[in-house]
CSV table of C-alpha atoms in Angstrom, one decimal:
chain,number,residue,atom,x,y,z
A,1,UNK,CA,43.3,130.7,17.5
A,2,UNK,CA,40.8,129.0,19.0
A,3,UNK,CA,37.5,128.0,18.2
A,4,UNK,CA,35.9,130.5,20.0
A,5,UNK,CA,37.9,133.2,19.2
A,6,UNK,CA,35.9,135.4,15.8
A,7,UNK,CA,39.1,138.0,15.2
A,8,UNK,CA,42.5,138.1,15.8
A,9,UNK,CA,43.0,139.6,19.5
A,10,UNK,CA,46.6,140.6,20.0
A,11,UNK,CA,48.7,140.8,23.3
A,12,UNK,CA,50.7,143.8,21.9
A,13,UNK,CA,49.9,147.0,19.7
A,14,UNK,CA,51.2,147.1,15.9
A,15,UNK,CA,54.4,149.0,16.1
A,16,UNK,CA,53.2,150.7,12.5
A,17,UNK,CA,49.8,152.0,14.3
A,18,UNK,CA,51.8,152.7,17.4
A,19,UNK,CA,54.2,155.2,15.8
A,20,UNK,CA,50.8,157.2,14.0
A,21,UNK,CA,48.7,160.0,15.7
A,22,UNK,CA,45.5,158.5,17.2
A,23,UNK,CA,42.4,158.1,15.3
A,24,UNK,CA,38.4,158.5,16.1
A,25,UNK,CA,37.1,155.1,16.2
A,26,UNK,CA,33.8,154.4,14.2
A,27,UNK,CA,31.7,153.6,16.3
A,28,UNK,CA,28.6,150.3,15.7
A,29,UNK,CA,25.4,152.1,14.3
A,30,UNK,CA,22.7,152.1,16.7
A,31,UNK,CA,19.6,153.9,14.8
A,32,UNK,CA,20.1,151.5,11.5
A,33,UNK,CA,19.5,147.8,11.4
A,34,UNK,CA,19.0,147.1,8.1
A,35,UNK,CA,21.6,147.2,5.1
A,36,UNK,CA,21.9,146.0,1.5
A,37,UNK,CA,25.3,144.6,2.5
A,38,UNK,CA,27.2,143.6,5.3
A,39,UNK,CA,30.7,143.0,5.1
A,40,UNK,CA,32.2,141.1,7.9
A,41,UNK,CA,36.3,143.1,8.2
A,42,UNK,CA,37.9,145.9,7.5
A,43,UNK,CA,40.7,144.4,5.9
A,44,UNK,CA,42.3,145.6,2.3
A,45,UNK,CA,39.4,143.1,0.7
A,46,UNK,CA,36.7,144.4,2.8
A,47,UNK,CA,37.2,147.9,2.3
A,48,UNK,CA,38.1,147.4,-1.3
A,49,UNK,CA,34.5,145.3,-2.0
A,50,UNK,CA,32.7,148.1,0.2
A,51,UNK,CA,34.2,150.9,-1.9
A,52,UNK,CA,33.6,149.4,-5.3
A,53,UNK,CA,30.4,148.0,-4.3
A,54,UNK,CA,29.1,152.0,-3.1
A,55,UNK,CA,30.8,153.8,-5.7
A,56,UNK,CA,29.5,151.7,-8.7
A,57,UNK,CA,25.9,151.7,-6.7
A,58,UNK,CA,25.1,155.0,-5.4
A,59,UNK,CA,21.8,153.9,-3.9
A,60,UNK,CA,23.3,151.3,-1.9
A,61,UNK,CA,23.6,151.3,2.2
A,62,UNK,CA,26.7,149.2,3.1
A,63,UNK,CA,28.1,148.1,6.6
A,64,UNK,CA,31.6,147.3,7.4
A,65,UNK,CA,32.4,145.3,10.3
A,66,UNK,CA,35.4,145.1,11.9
A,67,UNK,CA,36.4,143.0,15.2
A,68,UNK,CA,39.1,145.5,16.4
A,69,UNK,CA,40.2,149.0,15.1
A,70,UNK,CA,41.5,149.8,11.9
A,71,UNK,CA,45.2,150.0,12.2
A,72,UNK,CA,45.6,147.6,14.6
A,73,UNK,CA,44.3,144.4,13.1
A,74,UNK,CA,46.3,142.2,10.8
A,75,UNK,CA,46.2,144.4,7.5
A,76,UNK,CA,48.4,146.7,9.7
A,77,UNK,CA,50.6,144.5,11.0
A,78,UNK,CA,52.5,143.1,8.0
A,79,UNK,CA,56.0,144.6,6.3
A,80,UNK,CA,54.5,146.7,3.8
A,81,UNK,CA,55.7,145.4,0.7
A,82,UNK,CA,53.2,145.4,-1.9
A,83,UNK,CA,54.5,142.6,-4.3
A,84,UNK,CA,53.1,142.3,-7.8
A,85,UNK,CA,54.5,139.3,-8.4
A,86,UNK,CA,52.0,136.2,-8.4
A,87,UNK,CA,53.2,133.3,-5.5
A,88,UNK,CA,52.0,130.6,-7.1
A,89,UNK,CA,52.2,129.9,-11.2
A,90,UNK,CA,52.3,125.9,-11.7
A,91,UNK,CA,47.9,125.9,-10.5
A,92,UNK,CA,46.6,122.7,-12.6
A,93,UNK,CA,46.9,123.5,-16.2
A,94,UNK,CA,48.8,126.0,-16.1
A,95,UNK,CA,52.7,124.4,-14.7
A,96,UNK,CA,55.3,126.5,-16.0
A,97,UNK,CA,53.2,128.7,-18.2
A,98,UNK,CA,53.9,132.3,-18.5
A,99,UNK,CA,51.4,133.4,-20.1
A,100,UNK,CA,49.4,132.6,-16.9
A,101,UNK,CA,51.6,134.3,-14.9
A,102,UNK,CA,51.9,137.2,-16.8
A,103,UNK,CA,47.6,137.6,-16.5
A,104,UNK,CA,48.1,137.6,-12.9
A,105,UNK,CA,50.9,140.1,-12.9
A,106,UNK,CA,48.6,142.2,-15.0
A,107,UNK,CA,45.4,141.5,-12.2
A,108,UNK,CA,48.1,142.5,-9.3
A,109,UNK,CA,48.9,145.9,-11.5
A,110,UNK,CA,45.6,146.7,-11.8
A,111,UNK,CA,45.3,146.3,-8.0
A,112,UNK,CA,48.4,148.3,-7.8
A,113,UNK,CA,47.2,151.3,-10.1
A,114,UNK,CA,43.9,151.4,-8.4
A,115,UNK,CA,45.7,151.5,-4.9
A,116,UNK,CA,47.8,154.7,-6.3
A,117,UNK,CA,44.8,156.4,-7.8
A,118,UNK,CA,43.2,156.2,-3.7
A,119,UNK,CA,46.1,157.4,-2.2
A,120,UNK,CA,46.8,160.3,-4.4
A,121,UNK,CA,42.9,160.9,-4.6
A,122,UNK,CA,42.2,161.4,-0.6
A,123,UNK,CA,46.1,162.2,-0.1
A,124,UNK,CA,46.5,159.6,1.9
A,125,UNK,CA,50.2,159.9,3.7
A,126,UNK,CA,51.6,155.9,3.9
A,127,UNK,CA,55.3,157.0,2.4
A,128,UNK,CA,54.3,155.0,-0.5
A,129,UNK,CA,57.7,154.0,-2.5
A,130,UNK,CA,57.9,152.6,-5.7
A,131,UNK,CA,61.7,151.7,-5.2
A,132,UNK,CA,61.5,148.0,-5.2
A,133,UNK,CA,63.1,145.4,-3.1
A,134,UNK,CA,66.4,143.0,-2.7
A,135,UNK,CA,66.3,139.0,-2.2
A,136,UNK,CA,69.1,137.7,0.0
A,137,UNK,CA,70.3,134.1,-0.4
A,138,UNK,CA,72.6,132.8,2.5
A,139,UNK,CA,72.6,129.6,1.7
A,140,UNK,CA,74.0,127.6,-1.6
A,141,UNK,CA,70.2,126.2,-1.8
A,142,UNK,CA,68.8,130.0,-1.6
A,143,UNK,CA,71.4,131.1,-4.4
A,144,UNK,CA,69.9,128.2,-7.0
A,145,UNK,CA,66.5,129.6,-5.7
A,146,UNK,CA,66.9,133.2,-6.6
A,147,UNK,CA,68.6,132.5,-9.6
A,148,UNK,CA,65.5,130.5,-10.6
A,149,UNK,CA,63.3,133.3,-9.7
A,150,UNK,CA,65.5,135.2,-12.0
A,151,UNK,CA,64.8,133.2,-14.6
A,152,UNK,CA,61.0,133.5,-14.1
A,153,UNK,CA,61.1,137.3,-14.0
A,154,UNK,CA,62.9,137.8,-17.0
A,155,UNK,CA,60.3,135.0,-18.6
A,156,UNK,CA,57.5,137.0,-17.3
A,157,UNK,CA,59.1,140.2,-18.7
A,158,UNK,CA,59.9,141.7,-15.5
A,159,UNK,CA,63.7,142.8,-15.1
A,160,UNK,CA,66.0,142.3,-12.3
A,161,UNK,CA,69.5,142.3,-11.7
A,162,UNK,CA,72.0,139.9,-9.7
A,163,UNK,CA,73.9,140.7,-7.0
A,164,UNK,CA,77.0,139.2,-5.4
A,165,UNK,CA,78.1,139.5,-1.7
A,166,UNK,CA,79.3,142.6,-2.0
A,167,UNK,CA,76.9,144.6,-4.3
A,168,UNK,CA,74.2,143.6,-1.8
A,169,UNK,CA,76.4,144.2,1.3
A,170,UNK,CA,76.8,147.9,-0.5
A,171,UNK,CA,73.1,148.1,-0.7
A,172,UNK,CA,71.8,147.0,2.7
A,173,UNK,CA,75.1,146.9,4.9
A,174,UNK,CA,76.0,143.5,6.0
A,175,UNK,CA,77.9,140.8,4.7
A,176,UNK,CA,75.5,138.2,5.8
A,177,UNK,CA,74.7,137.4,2.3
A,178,UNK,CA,76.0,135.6,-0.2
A,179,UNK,CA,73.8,136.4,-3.1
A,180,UNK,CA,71.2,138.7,-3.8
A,181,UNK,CA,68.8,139.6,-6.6
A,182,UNK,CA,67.4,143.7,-7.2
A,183,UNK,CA,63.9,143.8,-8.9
A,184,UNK,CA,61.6,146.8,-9.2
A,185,UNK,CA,58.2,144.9,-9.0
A,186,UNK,CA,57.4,146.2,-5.9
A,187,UNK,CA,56.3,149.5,-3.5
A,188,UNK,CA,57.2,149.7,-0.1
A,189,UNK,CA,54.2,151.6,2.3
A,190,UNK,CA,53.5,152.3,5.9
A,191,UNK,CA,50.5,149.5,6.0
A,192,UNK,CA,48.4,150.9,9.3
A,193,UNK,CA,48.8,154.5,7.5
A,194,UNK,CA,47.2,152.7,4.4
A,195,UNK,CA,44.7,151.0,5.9
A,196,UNK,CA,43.7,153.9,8.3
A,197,UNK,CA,44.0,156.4,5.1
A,198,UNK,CA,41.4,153.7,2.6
A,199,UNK,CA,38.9,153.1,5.7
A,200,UNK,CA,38.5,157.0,6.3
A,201,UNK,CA,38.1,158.1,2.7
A,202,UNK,CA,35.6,155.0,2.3
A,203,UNK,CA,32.3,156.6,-0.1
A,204,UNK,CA,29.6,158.5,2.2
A,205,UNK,CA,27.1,155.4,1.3
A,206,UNK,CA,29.5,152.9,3.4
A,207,UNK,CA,29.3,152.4,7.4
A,208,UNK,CA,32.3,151.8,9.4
A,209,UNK,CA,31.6,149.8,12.4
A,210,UNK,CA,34.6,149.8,15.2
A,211,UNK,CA,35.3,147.0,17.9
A,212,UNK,CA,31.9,145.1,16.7
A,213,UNK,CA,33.1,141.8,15.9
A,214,UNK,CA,30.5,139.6,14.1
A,215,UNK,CA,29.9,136.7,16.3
A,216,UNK,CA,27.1,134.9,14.8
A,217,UNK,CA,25.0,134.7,11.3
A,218,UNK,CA,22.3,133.3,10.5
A,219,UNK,CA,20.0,132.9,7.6
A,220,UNK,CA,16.4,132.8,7.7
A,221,UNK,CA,13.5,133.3,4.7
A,222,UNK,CA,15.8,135.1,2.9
A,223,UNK,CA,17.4,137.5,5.0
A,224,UNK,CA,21.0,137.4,7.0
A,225,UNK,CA,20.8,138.5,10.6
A,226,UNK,CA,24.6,139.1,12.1
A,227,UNK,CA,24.6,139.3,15.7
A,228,UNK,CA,27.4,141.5,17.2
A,229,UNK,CA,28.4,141.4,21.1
A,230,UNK,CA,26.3,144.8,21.0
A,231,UNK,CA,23.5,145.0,18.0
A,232,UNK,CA,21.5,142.9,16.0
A,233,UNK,CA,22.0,143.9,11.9
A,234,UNK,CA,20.0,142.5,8.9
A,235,UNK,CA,20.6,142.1,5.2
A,236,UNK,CA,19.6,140.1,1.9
A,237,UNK,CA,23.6,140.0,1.7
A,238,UNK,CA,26.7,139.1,3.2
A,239,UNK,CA,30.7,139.4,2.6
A,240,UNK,CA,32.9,137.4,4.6
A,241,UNK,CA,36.7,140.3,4.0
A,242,UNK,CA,37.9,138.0,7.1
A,243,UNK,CA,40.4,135.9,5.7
A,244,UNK,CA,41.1,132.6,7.7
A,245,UNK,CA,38.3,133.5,10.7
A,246,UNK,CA,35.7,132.5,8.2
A,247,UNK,CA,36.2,129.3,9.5
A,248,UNK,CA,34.1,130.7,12.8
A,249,UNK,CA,31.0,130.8,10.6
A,250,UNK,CA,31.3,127.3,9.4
A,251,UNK,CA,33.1,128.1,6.1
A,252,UNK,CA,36.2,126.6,4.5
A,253,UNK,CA,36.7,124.7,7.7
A,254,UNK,CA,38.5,122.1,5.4
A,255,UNK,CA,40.7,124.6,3.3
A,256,UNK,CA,42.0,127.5,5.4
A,257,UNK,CA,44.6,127.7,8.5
A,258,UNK,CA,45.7,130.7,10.2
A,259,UNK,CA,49.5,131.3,10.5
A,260,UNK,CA,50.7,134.0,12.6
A,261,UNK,CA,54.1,135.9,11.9
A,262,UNK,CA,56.2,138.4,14.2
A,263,UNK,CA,57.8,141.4,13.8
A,264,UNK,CA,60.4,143.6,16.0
A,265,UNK,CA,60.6,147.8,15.0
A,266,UNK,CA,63.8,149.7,16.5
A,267,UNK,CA,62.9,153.6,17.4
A,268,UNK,CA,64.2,155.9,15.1
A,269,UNK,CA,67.5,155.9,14.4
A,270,UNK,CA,70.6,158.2,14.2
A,271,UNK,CA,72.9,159.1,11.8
A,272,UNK,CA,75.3,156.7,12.5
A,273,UNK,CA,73.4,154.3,13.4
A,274,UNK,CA,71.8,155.0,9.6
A,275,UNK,CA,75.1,154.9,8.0
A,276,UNK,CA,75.5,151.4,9.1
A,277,UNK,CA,73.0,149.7,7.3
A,278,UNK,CA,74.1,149.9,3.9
A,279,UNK,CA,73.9,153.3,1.0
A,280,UNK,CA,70.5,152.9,0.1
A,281,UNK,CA,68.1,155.0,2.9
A,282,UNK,CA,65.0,153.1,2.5
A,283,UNK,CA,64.8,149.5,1.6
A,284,UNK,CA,63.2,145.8,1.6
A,285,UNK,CA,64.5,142.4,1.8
A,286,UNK,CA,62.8,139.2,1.1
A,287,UNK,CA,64.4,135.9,2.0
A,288,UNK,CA,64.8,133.3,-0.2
A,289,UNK,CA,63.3,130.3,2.1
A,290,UNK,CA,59.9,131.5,3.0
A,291,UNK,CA,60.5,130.8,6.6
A,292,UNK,CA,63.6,132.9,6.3
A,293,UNK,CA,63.9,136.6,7.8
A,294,UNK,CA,62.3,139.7,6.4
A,295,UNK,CA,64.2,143.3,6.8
A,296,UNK,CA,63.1,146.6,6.1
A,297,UNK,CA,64.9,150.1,6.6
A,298,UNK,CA,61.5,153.0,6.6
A,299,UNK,CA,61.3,156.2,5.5
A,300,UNK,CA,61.4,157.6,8.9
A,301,UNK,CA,64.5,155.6,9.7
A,302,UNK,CA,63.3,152.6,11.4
A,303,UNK,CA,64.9,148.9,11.2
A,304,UNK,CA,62.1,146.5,11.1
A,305,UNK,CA,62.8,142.5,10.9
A,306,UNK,CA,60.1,139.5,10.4
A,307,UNK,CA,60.9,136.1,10.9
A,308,UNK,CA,59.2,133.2,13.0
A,309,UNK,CA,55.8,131.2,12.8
A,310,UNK,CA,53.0,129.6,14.9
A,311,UNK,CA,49.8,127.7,14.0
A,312,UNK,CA,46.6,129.0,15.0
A,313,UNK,CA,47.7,130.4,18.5
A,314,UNK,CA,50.5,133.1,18.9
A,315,UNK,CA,53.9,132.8,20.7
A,316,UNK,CA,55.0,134.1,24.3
A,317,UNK,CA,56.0,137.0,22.8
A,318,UNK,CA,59.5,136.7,25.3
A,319,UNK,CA,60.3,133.9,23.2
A,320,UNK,CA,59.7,135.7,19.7
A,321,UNK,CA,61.4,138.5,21.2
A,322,UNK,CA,64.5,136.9,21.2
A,323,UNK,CA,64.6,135.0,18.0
A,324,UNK,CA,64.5,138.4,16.7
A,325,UNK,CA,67.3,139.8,18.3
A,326,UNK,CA,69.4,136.8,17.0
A,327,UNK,CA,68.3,137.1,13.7
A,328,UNK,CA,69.2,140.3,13.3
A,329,UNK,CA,72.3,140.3,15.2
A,330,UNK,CA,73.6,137.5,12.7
A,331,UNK,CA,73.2,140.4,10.2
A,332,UNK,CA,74.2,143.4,12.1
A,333,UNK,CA,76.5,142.8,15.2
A,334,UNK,CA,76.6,146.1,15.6
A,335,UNK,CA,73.0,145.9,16.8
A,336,UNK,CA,74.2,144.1,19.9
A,337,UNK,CA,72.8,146.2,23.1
A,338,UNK,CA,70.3,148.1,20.6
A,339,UNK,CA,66.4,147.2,22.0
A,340,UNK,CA,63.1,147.0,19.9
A,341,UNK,CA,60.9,149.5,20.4
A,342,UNK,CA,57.9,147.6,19.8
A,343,UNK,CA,57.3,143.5,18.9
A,344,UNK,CA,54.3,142.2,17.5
A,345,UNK,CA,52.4,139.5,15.7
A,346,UNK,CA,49.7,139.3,12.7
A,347,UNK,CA,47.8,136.6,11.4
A,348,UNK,CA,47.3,135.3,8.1
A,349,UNK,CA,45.5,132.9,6.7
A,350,UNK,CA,47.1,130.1,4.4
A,351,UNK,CA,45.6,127.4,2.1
A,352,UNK,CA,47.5,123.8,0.9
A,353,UNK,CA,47.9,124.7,-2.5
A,354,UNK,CA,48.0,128.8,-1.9
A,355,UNK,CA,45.0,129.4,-3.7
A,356,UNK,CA,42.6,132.2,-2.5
A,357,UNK,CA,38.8,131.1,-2.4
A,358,UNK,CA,36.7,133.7,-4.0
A,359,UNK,CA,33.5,134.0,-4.8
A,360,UNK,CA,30.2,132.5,-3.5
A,361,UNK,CA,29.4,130.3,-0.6
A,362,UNK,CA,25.7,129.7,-0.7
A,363,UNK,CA,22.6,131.5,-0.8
A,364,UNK,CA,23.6,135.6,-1.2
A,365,UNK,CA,26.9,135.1,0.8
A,366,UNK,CA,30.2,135.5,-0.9
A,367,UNK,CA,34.1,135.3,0.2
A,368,UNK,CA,37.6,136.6,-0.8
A,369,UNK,CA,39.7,134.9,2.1
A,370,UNK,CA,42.8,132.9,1.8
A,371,UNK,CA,45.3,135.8,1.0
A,372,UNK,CA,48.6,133.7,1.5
A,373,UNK,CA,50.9,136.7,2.9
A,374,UNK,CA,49.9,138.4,0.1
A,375,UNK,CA,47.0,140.9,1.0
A,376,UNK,CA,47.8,144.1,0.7
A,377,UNK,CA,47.4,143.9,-3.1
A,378,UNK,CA,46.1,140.6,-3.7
A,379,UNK,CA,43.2,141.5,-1.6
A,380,UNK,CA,42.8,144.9,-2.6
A,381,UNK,CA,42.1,143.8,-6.4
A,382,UNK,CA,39.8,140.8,-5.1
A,383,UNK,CA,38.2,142.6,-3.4
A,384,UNK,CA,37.2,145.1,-6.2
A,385,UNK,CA,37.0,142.2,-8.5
A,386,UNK,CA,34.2,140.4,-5.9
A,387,UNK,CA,32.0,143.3,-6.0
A,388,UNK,CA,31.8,143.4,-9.9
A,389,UNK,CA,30.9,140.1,-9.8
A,390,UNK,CA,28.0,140.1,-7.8
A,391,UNK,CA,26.8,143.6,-9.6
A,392,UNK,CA,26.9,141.4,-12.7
A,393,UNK,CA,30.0,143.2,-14.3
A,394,UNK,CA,32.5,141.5,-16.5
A,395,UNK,CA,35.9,141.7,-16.9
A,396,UNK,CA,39.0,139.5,-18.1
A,397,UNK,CA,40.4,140.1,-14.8
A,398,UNK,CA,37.5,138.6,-13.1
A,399,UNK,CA,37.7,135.6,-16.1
A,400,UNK,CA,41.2,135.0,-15.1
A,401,UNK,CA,40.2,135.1,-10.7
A,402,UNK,CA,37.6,132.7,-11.2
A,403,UNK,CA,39.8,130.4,-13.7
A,404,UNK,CA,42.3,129.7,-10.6
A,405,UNK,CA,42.1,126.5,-8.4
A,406,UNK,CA,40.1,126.7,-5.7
A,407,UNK,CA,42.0,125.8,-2.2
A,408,UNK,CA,42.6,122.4,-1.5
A,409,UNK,CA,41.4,120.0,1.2
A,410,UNK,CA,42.8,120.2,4.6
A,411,UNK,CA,42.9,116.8,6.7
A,412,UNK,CA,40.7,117.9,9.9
A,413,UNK,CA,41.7,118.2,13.9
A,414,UNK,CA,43.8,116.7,15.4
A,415,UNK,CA,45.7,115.3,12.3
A,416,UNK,CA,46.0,118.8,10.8
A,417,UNK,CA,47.9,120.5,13.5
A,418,UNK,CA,50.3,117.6,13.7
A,419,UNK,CA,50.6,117.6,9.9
A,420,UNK,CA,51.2,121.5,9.8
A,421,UNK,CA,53.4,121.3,13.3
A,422,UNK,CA,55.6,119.2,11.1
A,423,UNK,CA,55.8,121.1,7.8
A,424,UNK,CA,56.7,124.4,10.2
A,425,UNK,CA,59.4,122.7,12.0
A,426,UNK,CA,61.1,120.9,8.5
A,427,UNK,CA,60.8,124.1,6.5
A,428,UNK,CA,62.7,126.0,9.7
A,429,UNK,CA,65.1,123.2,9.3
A,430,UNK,CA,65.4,123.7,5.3
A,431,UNK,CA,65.7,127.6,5.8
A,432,UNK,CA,68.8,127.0,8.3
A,433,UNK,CA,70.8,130.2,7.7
A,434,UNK,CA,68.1,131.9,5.6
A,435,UNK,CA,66.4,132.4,9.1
């Protein structure tokens, strides 16, 4: 990314918006210039502070602004797993405590339940399934790592089940594995469908806003003006949903970075090309090194696999390309001669200590960013919980968001990239075989 870039431009589509029917695009508002709010992307936490914010106040005019086109921006380019499970525990004060955890299991729930209640609400159709998903260990390291996560589940009062080498192989068809580990704390959805599905069904009191990338705000005698390549808008308050391009606006400069990921889809496949990855006709697997490879078997029979990492600017995609064919030709020879049907990337946005920062910037200007790769419901919930808090409403949920540690400091330009460079490259070194 660089520093004039203000959203995520991609060189290819999302294979998951790719495979939908088109969609009308909402266009910028040209009659209205003035709203109570603007929020600045159409993420999972913009939508989700717009929808809270205009359902709990009727009387409200809201605008959403999003850079590029629902579907195809980052919220629908990740794996679709929607993981309940809380990233980081051991915050200051909290090392080791389950009781923490188990508060923040509770706040992704919520997130959870509120996501269902939408989809089944406006029948949104995103082949939400509650089955689940597998952890594969290749490595002796990974093994002690899962069987530590184990041990936190069962703490937290989730359950999960071990698996050797061939109770996963059963599941997900290759032997790659040496160890695996089952747990039901998760829901497996078609993210652009999601997306696409939360940003139609948005209340009538909210305005979408299509391709209008914010590119400039300023703040003047009380009042934001946010210039777009196209129209000038005005409010007395402003959301930044935009995760680690906050940074363009001068915010968090010092605490967020922007990670992109990649991702290679198959087309659909047949029956015995099916039958060859395992009993189980949908599924999800997590590595157990974070720099490790991602797989996922969809509902309508497509192989999906996520692994490799850039800082701040994306890969020839030639290059990714072929680290995902050899990733997933480790697992599946049989896959040798088979072609994506579409590769992509997505960008995130991480912090040092993966803490989100949430809450308020300076004079009527507030922020959920920071979602660590985990957006879909972390950012979904925050964003809910961030426009209670500004309406003035209380909850122990939001008790327990604003009790987290705020992100740590980043070391600036040049130093930074170097620093990060390095962590990328020895954590690709650690993964090894978990890649």
């Amino acid at each position: 990314m660089s520093s004039t870039e203000i959203f995520p431009s991609y060189a290819t589509v999302s294979g998951w918006n790719a495979v939908l029917a088109p969609r009308a695009i909402a266009a910028p508002p040209s009659s209205r210039k003035k709203f109570d709010f603007i929020i600045i992307g159409a993420g999972y936490t913009g939508l989700a502070a717009a929808r809270q914010l205009a359902l709990l106040k009727p009387e409200l005019e809201i605008l959403v602004l999003e850079g590029s086109v629902v579907g195809e921006g980052s919220s629908g380019r990740n794996s679709g797993f929607l993981i309940n499970v809380p990233h980081n525990t051991k915050m200051s004060g909290h090392d080791a405590d389950a009781d923490f955890a188990k508060k923040q299991i509770a706040i992704l729930n919520k997130g959870k339940a509120w996501l269902k209640s939408l989809i089944d609400e406006h029948g949104i159709d995103c082949a939400w399934s509650d089955i689940g998903k597998y952890h594969g260990a290749a490595t002796v390291k990974g093994e002690r790592g899962l069987r530590q996560l184990a041990d936190d589940l069962r703490q937290w009062g989730l359950p999960c089940k071990l698996l050797n080498k061939e109770e996963l192989e059963y599941h997900i068809g290759s032997p790659y594995y040496r160890f695996g580990l089952y747990s039901d704390t998760n829901v497996l959805v078609q993210p652009a469908a999601l997306i696409r599905g939360l940003a139609d069904s948005l209340p009538a009191n909210v305005t979408l806003a299509e391709r209008c990338p914010a590119s400039s705000i300023e703040y003047k005698k009380g009042e934001y003006t946010v210039r777009t390549l196209t129209h000038n808008y005005k409010s007395n308050a402003i959301i930044l949903a935009n995760n680690g391009f906050a940074k363009h606006f001068g915010y968090l400069k010092d605490r967020l970075i922007t990670i992109y990921t990649y991702a290679g889809m198959t087309g659909q496949l047949d029956d015995e090309q099916l039958n060859t990855l395992g009993a189980d006709k949908e599924w999800g697997l997590i590595p157990a090194n974070r720099l490790g490879t991602t797989l996922r078997l969809s509902q309508d029979r497509r192989f999906l696999v996520r692994t490799e990492y850039s800082y701040e600017r994306p890969e020839n995609l030639f290059k990714v390309k072929e680290i995902l064919l050899k990733s997933i030709r480790h697992r599946y020879p049989q896959f040798e001669g088979y072609e994506f049907e579409h590769v992509w990337g997505g960008v995130t946005a991480l912090t040092r200590n993966g803490a989100v920062y949430f809450g308020q910037l300076g004079p009527n200007i507030f922020a959920s960013v920071g979602c660590n790769g985990a957006g879909v419901l972390k950012g979904s919930i925050y964003g809910k919980l961030l426009a209670e808090s500004i309406l003035g409403i209380d909850s122990e949920e939001l008790h327990t968001v604003v009790s987290l540690d705020k992100p740590s400091w980043l070391p600036p330009e040049p130093l930074r990239k170097v620093v990060v460079g390095a962590a990328i490259n020895r954590f690709r070194r650690i993964a090894g075989l978990e890649r």
